[in-house]
PDB file of C-alpha atoms in Angstrom:
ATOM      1  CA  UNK A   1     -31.498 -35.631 -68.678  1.00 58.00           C
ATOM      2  CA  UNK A   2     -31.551 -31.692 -67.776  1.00 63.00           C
ATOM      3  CA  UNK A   3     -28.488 -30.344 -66.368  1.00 60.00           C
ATOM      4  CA  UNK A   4     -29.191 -28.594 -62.793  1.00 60.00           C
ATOM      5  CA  UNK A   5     -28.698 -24.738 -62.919  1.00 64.00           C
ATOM      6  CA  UNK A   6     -25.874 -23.377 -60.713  1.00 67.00           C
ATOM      7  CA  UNK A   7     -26.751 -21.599 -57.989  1.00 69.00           C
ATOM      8  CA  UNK A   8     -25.127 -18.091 -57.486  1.00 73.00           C
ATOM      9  CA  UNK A   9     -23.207 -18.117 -54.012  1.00 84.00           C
ATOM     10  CA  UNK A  10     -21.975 -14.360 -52.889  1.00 89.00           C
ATOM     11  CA  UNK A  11     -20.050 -15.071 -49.634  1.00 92.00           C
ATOM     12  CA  UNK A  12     -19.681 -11.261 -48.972  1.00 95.00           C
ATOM     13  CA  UNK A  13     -23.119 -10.579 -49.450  1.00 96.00           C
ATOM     14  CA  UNK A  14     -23.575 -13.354 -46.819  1.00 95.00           C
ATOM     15  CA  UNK A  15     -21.186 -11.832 -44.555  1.00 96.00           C
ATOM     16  CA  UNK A  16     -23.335  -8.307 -44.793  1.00 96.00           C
ATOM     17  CA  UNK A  17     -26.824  -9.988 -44.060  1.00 97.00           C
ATOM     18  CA  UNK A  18     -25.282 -11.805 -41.017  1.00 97.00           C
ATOM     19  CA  UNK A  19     -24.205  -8.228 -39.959  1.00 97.00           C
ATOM     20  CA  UNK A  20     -27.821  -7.233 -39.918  1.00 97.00           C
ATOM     21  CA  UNK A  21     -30.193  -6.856 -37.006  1.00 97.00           C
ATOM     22  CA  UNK A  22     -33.172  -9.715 -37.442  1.00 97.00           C
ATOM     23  CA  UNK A  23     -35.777  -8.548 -39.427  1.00 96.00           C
ATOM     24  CA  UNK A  24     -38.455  -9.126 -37.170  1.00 97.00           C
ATOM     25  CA  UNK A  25     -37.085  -8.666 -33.255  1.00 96.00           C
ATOM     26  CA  UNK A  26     -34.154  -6.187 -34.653  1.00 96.00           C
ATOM     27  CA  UNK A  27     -31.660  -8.546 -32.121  1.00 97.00           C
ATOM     28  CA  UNK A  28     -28.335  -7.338 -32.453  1.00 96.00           C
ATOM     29  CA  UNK A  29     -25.955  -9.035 -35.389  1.00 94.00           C
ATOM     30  CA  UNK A  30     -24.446 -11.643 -35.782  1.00 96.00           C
ATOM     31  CA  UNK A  31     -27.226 -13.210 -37.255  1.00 96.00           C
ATOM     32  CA  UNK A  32     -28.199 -15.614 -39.920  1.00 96.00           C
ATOM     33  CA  UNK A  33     -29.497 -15.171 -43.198  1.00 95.00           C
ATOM     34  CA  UNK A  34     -31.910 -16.321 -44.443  1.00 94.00           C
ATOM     35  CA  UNK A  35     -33.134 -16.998 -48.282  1.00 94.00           C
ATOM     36  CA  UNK A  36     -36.565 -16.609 -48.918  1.00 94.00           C
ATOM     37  CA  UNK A  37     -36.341 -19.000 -51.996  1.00 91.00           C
ATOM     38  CA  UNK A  38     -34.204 -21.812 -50.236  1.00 87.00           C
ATOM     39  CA  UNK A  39     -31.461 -23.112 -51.863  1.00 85.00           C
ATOM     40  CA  UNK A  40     -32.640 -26.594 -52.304  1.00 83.00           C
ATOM     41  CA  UNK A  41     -35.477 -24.846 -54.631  1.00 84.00           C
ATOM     42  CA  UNK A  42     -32.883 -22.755 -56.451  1.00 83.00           C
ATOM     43  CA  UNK A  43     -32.380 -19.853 -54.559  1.00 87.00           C
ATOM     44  CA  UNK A  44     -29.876 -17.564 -55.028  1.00 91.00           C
ATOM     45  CA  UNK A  45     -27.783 -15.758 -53.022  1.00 93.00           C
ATOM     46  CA  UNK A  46     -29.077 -12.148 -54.201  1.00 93.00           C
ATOM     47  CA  UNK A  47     -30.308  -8.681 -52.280  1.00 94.00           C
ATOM     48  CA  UNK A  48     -33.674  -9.510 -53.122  1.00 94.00           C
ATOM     49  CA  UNK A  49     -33.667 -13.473 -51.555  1.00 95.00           C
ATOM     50  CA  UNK A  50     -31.460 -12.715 -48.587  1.00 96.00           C
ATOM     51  CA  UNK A  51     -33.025 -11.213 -44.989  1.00 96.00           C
ATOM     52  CA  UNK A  52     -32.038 -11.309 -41.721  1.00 97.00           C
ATOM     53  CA  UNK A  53     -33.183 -13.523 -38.980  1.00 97.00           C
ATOM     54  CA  UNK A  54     -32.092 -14.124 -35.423  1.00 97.00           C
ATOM     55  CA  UNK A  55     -31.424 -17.769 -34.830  1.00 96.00           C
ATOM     56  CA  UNK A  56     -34.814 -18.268 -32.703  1.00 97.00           C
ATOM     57  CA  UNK A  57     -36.949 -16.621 -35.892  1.00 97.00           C
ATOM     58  CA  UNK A  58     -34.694 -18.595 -38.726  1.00 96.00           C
ATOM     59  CA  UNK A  59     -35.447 -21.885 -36.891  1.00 96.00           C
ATOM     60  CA  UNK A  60     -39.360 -20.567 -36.746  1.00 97.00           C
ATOM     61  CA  UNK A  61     -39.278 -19.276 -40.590  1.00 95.00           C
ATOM     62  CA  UNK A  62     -38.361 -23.253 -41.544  1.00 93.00           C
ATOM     63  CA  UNK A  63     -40.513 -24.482 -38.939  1.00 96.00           C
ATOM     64  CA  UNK A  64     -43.926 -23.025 -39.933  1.00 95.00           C
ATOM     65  CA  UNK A  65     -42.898 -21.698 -43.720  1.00 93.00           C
ATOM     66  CA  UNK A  66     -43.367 -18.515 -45.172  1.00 93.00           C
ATOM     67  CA  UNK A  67     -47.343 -18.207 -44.742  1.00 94.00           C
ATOM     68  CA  UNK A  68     -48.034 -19.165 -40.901  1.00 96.00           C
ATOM     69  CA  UNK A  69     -44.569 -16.900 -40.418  1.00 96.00           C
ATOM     70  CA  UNK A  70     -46.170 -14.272 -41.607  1.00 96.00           C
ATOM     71  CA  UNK A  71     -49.631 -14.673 -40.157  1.00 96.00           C
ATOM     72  CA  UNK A  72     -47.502 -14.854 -36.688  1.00 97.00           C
ATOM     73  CA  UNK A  73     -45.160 -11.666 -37.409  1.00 97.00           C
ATOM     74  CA  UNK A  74     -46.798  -9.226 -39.908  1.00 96.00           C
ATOM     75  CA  UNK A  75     -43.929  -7.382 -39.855  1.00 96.00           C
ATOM     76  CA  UNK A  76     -42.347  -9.672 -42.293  1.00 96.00           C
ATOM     77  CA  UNK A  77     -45.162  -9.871 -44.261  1.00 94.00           C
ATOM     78  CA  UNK A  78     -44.745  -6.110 -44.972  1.00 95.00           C
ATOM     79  CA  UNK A  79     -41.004  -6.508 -45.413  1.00 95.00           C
ATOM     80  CA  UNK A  80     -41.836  -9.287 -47.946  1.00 95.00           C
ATOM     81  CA  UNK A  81     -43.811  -7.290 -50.056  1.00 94.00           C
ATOM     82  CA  UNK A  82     -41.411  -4.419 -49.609  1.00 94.00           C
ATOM     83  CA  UNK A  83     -38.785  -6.962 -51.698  1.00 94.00           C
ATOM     84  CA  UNK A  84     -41.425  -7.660 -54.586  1.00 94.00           C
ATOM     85  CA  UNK A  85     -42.330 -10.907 -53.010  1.00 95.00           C
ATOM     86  CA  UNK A  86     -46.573 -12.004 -52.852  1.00 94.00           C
ATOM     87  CA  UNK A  87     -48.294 -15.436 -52.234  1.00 93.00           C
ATOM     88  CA  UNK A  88     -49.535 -16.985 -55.032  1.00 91.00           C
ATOM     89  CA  UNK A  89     -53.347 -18.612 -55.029  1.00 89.00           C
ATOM     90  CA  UNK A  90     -51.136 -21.822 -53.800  1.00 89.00           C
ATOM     91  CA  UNK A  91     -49.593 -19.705 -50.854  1.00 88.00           C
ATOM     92  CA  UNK A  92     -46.161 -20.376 -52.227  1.00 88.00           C
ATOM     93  CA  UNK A  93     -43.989 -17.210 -52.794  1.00 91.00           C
ATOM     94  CA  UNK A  94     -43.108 -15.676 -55.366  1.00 91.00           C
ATOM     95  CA  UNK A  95     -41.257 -12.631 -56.876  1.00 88.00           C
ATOM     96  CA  UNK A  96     -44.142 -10.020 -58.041  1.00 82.00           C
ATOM     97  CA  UNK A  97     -42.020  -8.476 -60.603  1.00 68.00           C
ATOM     98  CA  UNK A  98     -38.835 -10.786 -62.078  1.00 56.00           C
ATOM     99  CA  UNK A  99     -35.456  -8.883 -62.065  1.00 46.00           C
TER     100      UNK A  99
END
């Protein structure tokens, strides 16, 4: 049996994404953030897994996923790529470059 990893949890870091504008309207805080590798998948809460998203666009980003987000609001697709993240051949994402 394999131990699960902890998860890093910054609850200040939290606190300055949620003062954020969203990442793809620019709606004024407080929003929520949002990890691009969820939690349940071992995401961390780190700079480089942590954006902002209104409450309408964080319900859409776990709605449609990461891909048909993106095909909707380019936008994040260039902020994505900003962070070091790409789509793999199996559309999942992934960090470009590991930290």
């Amino acid at each position: 049996m394999f131990l699960k990893e902890k998860r890093i949890q910054d609850k200040e870091l939290l606190k300055v994404v949620r003062q954020m504008p969203c990442c793809v309207c620019g709606a004024r805080p407080p929003n929520d953030p949002s990890h691009i590798k969820t939690r349940g998948s071992g995401g961390n809460d780190t700079p480089l897994n942590l954006i902002s998203h209104c409450r309408k666009h964080h319900s859409e980003w776990h709605q449609y996923g990461p891909k048909k987000f993106c095909a909707k609001y380019p936008v994040m697709l260039f902020k994505l790529k900003k962070m070091g993240w790409v789509f793999d051949s199996d559309d999942k994402l992934k960090r470009a470059v590991e930290c």
